GROMACS .gro file of N, CA and C in nm:
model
  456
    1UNK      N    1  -5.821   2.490   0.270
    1UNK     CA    2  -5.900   2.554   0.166
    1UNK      C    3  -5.828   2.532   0.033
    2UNK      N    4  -5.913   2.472  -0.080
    2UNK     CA    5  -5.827   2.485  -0.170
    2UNK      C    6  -5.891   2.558  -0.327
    3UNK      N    7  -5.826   2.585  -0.404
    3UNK     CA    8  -5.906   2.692  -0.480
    3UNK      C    9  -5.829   2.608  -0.641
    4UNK      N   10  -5.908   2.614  -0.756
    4UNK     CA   11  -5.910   2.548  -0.831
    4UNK      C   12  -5.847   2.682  -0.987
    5UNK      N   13  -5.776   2.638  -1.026
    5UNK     CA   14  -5.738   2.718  -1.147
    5UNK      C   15  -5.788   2.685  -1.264
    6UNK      N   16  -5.883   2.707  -1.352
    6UNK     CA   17  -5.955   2.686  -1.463
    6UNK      C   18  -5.837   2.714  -1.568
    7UNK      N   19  -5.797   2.641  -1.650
    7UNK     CA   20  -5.681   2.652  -1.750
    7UNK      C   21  -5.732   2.527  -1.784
    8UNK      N   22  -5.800   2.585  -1.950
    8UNK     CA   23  -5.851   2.509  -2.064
    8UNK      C   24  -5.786   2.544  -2.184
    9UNK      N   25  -5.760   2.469  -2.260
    9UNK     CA   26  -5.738   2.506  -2.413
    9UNK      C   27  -5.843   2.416  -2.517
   10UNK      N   28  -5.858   2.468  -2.614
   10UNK     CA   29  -5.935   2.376  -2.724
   10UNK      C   30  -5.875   2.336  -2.769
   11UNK      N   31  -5.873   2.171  -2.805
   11UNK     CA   32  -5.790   2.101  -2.895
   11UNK      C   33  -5.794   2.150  -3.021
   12UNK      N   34  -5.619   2.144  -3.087
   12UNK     CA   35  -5.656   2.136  -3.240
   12UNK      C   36  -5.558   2.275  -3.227
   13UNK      N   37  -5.521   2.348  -3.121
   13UNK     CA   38  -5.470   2.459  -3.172
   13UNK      C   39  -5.326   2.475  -3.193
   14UNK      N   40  -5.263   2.366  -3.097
   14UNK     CA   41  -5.166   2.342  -3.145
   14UNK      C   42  -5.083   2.265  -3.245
   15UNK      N   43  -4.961   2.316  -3.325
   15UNK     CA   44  -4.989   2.190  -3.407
   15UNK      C   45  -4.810   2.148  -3.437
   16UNK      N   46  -4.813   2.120  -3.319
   16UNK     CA   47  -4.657   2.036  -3.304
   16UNK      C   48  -4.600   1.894  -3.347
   17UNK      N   49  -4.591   1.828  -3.387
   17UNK     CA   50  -4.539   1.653  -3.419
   17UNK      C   51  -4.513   1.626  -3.309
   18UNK      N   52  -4.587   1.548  -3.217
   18UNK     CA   53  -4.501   1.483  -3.140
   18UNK      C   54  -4.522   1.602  -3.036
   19UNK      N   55  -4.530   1.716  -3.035
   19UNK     CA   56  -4.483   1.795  -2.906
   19UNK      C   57  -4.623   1.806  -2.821
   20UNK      N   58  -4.596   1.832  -2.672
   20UNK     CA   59  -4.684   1.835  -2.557
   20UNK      C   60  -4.726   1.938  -2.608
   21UNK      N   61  -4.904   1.935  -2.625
   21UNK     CA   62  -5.007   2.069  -2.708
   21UNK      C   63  -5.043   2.110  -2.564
   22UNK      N   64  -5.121   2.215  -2.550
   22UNK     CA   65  -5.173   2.286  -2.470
   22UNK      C   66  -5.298   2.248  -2.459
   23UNK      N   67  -5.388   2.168  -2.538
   23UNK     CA   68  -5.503   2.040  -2.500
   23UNK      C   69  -5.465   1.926  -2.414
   24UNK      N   70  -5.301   1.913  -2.383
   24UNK     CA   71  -5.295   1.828  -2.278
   24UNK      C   72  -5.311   1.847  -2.203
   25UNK      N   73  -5.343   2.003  -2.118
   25UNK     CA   74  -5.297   2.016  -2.003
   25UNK      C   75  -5.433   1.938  -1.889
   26UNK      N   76  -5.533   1.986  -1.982
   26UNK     CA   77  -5.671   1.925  -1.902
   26UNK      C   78  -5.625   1.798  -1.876
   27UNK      N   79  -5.556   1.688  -1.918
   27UNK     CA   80  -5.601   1.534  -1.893
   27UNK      C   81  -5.449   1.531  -1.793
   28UNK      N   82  -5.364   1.655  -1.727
   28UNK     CA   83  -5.308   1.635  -1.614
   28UNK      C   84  -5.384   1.693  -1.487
   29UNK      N   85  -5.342   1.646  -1.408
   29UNK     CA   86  -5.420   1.727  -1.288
   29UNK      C   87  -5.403   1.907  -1.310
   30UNK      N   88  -5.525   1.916  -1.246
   30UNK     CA   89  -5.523   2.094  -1.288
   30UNK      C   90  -5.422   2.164  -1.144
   31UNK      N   91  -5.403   2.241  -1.161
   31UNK     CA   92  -5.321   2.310  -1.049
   31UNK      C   93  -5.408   2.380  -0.963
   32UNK      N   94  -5.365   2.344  -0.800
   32UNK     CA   95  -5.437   2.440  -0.725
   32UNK      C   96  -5.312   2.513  -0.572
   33UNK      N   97  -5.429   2.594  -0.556
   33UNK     CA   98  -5.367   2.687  -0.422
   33UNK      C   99  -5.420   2.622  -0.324
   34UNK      N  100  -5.342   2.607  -0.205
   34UNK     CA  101  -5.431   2.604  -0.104
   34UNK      C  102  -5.359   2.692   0.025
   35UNK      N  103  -5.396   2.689   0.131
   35UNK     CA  104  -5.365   2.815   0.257
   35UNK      C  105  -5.384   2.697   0.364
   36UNK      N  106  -5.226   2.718   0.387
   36UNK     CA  107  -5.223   2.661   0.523
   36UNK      C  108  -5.271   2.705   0.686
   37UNK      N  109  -5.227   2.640   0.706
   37UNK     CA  110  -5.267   2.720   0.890
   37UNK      C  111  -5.239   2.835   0.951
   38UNK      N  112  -5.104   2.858   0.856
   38UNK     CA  113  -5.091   2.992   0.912
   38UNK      C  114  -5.144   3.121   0.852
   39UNK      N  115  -5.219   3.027   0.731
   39UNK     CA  116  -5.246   3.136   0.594
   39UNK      C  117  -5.143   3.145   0.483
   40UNK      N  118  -5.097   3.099   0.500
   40UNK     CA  119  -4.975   3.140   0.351
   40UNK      C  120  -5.036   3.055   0.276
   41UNK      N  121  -5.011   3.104   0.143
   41UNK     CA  122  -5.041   3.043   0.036
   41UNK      C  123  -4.953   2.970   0.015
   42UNK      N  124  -5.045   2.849  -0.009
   42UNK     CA  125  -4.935   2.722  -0.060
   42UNK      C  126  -4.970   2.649  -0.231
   43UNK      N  127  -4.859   2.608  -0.268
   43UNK     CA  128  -4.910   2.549  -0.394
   43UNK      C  129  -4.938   2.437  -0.377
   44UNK      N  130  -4.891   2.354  -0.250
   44UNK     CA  131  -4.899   2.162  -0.242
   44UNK      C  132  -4.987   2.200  -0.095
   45UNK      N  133  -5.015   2.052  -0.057
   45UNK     CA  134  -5.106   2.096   0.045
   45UNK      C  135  -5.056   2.073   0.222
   46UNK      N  136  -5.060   2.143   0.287
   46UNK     CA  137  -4.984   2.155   0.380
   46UNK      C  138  -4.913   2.018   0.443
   47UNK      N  139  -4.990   1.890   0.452
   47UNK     CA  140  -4.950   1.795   0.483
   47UNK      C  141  -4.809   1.732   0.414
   48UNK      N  142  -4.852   1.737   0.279
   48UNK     CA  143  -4.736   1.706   0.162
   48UNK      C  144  -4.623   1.779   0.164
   49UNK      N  145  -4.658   1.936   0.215
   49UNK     CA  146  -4.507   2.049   0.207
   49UNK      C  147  -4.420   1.955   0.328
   50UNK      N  148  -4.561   1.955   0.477
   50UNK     CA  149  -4.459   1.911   0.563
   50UNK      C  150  -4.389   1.780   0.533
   51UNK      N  151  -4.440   1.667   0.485
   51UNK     CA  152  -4.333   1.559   0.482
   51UNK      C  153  -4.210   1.548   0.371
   52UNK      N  154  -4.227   1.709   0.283
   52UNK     CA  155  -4.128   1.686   0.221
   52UNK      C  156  -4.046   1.778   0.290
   53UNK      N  157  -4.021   1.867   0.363
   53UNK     CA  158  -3.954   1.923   0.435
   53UNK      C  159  -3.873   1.839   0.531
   54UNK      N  160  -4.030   1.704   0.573
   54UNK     CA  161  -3.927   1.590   0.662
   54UNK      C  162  -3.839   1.532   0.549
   55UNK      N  163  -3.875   1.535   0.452
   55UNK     CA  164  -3.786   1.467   0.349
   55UNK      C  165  -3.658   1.504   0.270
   56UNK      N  166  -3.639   1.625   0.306
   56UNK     CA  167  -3.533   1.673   0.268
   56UNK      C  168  -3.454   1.689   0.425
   57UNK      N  169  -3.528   1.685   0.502
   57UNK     CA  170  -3.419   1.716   0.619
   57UNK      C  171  -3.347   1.558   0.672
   58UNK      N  172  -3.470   1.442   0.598
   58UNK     CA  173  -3.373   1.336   0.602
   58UNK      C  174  -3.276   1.302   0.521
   59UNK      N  175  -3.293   1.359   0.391
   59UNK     CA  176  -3.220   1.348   0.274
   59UNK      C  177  -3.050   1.434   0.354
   60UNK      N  178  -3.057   1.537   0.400
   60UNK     CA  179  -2.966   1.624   0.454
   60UNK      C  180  -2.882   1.506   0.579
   61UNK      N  181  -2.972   1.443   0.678
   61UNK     CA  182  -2.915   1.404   0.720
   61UNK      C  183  -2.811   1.231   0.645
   62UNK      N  184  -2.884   1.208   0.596
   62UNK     CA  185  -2.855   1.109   0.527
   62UNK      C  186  -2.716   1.148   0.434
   63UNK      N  187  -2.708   1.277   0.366
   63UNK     CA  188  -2.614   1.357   0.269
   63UNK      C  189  -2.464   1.300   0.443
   64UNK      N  190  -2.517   1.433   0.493
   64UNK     CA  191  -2.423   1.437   0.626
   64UNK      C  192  -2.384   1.282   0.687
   65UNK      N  193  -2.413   1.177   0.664
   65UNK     CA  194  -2.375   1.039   0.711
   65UNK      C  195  -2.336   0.969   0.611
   66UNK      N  196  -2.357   0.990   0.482
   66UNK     CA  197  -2.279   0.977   0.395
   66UNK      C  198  -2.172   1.029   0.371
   67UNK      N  199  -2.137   1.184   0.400
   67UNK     CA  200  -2.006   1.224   0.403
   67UNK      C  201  -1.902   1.177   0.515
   68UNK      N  202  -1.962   1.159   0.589
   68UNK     CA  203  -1.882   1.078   0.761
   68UNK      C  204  -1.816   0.970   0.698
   69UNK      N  205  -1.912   0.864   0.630
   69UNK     CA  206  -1.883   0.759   0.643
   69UNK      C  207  -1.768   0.773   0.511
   70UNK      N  208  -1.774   0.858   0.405
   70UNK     CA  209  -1.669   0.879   0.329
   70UNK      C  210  -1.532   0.911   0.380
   71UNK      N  211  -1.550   0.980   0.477
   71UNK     CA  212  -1.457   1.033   0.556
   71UNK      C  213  -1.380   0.904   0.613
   72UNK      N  214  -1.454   0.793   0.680
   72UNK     CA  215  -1.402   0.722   0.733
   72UNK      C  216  -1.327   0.637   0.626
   73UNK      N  217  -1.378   0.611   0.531
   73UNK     CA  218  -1.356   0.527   0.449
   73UNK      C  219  -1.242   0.560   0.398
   74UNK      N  220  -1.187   0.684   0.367
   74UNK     CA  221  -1.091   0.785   0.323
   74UNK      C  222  -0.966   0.723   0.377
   75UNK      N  223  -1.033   0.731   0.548
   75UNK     CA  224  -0.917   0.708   0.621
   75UNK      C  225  -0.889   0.592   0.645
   76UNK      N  226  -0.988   0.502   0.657
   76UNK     CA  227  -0.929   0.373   0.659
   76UNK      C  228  -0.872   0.289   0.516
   77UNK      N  229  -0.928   0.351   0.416
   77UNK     CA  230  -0.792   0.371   0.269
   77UNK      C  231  -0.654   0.416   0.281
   78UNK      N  232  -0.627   0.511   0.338
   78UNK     CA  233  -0.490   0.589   0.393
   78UNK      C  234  -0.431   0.505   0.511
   79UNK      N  235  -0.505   0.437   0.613
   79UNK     CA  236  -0.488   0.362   0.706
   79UNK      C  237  -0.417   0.240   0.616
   80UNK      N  238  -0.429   0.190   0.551
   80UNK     CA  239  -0.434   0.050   0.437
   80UNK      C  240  -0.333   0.097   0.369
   81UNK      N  241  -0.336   0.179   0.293
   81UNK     CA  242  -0.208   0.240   0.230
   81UNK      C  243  -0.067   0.277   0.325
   82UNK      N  244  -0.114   0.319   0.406
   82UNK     CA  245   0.053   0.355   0.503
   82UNK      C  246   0.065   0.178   0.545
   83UNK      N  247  -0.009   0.110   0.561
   83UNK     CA  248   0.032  -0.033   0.639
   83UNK      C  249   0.132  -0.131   0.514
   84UNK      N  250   0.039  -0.086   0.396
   84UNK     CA  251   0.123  -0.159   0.262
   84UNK      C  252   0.242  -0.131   0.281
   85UNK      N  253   0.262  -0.008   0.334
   85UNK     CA  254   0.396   0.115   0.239
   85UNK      C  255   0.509   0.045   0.344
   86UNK      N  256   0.440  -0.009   0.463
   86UNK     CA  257   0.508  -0.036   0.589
   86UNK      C  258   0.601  -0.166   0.554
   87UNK      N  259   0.463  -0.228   0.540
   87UNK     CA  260   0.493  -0.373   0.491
   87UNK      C  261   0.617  -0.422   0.407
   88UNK      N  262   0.587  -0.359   0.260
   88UNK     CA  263   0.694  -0.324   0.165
   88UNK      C  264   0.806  -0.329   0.194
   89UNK      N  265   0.833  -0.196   0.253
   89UNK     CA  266   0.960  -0.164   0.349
   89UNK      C  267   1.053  -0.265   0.423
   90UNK      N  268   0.917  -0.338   0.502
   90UNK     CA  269   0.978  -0.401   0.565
   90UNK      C  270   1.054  -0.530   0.495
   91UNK      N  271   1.007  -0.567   0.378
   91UNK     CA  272   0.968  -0.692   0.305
   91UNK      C  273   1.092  -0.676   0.251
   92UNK      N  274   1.147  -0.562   0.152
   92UNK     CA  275   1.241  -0.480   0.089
   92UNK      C  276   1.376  -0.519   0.206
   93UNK      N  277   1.370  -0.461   0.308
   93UNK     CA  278   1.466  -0.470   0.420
   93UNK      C  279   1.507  -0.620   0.440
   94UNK      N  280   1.382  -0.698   0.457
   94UNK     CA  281   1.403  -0.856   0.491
   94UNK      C  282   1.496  -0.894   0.345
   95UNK      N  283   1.402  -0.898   0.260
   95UNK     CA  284   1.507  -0.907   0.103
   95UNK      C  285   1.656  -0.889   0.113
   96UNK      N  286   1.674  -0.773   0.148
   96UNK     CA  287   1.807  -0.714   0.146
   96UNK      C  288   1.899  -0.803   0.248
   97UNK      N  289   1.832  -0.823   0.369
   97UNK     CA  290   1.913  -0.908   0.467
   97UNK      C  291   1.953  -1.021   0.449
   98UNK      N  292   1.841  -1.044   0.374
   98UNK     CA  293   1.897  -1.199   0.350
   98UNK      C  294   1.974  -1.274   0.250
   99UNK      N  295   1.969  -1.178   0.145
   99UNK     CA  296   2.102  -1.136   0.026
   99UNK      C  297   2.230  -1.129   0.084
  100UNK      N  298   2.244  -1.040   0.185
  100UNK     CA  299   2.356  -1.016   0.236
  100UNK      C  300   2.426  -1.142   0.343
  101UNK      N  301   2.296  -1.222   0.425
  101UNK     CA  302   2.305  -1.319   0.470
  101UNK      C  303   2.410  -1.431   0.350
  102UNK      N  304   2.320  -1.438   0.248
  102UNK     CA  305   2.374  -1.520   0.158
  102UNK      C  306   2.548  -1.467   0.095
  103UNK      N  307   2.511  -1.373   0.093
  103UNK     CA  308   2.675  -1.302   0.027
  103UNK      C  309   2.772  -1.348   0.156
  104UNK      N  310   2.724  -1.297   0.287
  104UNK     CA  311   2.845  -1.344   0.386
  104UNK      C  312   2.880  -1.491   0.381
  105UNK      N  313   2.761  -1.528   0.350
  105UNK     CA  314   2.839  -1.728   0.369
  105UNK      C  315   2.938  -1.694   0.235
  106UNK      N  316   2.916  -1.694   0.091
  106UNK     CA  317   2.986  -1.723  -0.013
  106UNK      C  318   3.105  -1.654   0.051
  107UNK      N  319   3.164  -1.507   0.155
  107UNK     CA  320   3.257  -1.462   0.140
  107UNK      C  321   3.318  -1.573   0.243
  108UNK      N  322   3.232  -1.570   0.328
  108UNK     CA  323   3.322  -1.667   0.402
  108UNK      C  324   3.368  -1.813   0.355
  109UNK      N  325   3.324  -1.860   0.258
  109UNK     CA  326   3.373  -1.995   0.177
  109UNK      C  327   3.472  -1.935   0.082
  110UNK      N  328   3.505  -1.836   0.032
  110UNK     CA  329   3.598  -1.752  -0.019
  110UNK      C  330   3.732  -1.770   0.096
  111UNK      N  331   3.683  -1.697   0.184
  111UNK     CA  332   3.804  -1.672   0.268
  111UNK      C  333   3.844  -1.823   0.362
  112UNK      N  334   3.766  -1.934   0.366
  112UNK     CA  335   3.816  -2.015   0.403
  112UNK      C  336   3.885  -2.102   0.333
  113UNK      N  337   3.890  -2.092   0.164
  113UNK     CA  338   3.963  -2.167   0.048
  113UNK      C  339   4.067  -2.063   0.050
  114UNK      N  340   4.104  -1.935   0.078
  114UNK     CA  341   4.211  -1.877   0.081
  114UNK      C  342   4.253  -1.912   0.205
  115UNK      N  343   4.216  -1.947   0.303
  115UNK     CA  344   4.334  -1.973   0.424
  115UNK      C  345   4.404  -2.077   0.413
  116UNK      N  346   4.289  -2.189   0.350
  116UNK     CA  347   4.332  -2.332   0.349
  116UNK      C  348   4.458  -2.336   0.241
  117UNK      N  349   4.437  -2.240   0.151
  117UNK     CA  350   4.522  -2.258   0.043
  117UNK      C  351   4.695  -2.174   0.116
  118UNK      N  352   4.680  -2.079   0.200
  118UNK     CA  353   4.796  -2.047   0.266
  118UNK      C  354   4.807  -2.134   0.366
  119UNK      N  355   4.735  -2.199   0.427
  119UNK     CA  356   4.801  -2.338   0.545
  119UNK      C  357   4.869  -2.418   0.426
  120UNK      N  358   4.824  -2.502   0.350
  120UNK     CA  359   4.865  -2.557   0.265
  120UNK      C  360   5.009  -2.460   0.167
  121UNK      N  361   4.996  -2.385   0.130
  121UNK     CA  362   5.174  -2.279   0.135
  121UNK      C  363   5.248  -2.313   0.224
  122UNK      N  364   5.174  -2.279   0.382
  122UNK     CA  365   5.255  -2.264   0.477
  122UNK      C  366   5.342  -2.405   0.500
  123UNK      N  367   5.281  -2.531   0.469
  123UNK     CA  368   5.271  -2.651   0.516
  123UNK      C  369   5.453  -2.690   0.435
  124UNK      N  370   5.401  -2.691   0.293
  124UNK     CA  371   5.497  -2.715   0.170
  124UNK      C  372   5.602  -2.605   0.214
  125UNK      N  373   5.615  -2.498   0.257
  125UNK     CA  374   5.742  -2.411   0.319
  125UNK      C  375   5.814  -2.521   0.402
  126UNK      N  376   5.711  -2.572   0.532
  126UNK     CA  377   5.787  -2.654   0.598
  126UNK      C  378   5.840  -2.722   0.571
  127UNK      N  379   5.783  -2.808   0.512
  127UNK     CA  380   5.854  -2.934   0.450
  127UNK      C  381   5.997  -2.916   0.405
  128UNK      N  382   5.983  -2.879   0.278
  128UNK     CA  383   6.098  -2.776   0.213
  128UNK      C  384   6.192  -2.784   0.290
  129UNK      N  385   6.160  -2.640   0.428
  129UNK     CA  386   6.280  -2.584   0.473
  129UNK      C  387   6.297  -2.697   0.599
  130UNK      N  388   6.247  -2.785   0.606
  130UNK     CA  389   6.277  -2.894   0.705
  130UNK      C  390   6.382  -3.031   0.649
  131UNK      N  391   6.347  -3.061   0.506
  131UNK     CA  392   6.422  -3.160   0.443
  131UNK      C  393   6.531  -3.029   0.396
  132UNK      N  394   6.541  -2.918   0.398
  132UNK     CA  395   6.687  -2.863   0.365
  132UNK      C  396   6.737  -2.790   0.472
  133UNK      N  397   6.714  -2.814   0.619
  133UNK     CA  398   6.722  -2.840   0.764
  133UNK      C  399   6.814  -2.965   0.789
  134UNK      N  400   6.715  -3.098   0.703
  134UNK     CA  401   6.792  -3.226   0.747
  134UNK      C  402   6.923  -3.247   0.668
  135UNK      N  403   6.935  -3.169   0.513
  135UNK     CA  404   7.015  -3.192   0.421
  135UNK      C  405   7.152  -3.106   0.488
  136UNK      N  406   7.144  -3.014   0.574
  136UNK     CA  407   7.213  -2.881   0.584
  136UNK      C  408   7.305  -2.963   0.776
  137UNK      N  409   7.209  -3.051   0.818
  137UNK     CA  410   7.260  -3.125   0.940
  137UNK      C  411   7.397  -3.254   0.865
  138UNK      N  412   7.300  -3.278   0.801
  138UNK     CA  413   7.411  -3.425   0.688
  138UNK      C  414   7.503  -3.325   0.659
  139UNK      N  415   7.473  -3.213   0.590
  139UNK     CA  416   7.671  -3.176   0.549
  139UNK      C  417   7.716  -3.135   0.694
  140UNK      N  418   7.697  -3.115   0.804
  140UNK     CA  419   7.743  -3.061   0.906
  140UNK      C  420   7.835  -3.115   0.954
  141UNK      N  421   7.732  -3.247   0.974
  141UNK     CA  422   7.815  -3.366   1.005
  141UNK      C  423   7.938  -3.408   0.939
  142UNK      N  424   7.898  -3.443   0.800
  142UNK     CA  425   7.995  -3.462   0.695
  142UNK      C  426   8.137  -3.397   0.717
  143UNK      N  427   8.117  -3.233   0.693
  143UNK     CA  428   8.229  -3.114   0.761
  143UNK      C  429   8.261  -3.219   0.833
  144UNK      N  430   8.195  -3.197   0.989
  144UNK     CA  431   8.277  -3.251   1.129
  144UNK      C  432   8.346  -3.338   1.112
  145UNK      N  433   8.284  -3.470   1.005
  145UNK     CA  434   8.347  -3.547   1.027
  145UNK      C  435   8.480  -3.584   0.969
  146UNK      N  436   8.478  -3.498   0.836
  146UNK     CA  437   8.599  -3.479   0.757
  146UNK      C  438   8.736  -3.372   0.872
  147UNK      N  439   8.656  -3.284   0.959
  147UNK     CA  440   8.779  -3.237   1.020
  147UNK      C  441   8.798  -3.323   1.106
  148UNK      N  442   8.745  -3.412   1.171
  148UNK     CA  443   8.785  -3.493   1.304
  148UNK      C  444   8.922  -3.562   1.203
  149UNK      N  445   8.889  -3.654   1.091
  149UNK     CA  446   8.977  -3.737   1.038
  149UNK      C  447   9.103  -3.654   1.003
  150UNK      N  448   9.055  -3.522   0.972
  150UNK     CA  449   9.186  -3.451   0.916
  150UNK      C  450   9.278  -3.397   1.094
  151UNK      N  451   9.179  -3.372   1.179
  151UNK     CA  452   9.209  -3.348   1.294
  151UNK      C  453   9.317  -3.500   1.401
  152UNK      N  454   9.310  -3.547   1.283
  152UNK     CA  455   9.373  -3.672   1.354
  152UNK      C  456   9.510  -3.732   1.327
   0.00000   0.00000   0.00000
């Protein structure tokens, strides 16, 4: 059932620039009531209430699967972020190792020009105390041989 609201104005009474007059209202649709099935008064007509009711309850569900999927998204952002943070870390660590990799060779080319350089000490000691070994046998001799002659 639908019932019709008579709301007329005479043009001319309003007198706005530009503003929506109250002679417009006729050239929009006029407003009506209508009574649904159960009787309630309705302002839209029962068919239209119901599919917007379906329409907001899809809108709702749609809201609700949009927040899920934010949710997920959230987490698989945070998922992505802890893997970077991981990564980094790890990257940072590799860095570091292999600095230190590099520092141990230089120490060890360090410490092998210092050994070489004490073999080489050690070497020139010998020598040294070996030709004043052989010099220290020649006077020995020498002695001996001066007491044998004097011994004679």
């Amino acid at each position: 059932l639908r019932l019709s609201l008579g709301l007329r104005s005479s043009p001319g009474r309003c007198r706005g620039a530009g503003a929506l007059c109250c002679g417009d209202i006729r050239m929009a649709e006029q407003p009506s009531i209508y009574f649904d099935s159960t009787y309630r008064l309705r302002v839209v007509e029962e068919d239209k209430f119901k599919d917007t009711e379906k329409l907001s309850e899809e809108c709702d569900n749609f809201n609700s699967k949009m927040a899920k999927f934010q949710e997920t998204v959230q987490k698989l952002v945070d998922g992505m972020n802890n893997q970077a943070q991981r990564i980094e870390k790890a990257k940072l660590k590799a860095l570091g190792q292999r600095n230190r990799v590099e520092s141990e060779r230089e120490v060890r080319k360090i410490k092998a020009a210092e050994i070489q350089s004490l073999i080489n000490e050690k070497r020139a000691l010998l020598e040294r105390l070996n030709m004043q070994h052989e010099s220290l046998k020649k006077v020995d001799q020498e002695q001996k041989a001066i007491i044998e002659k004097l011994g004679n």
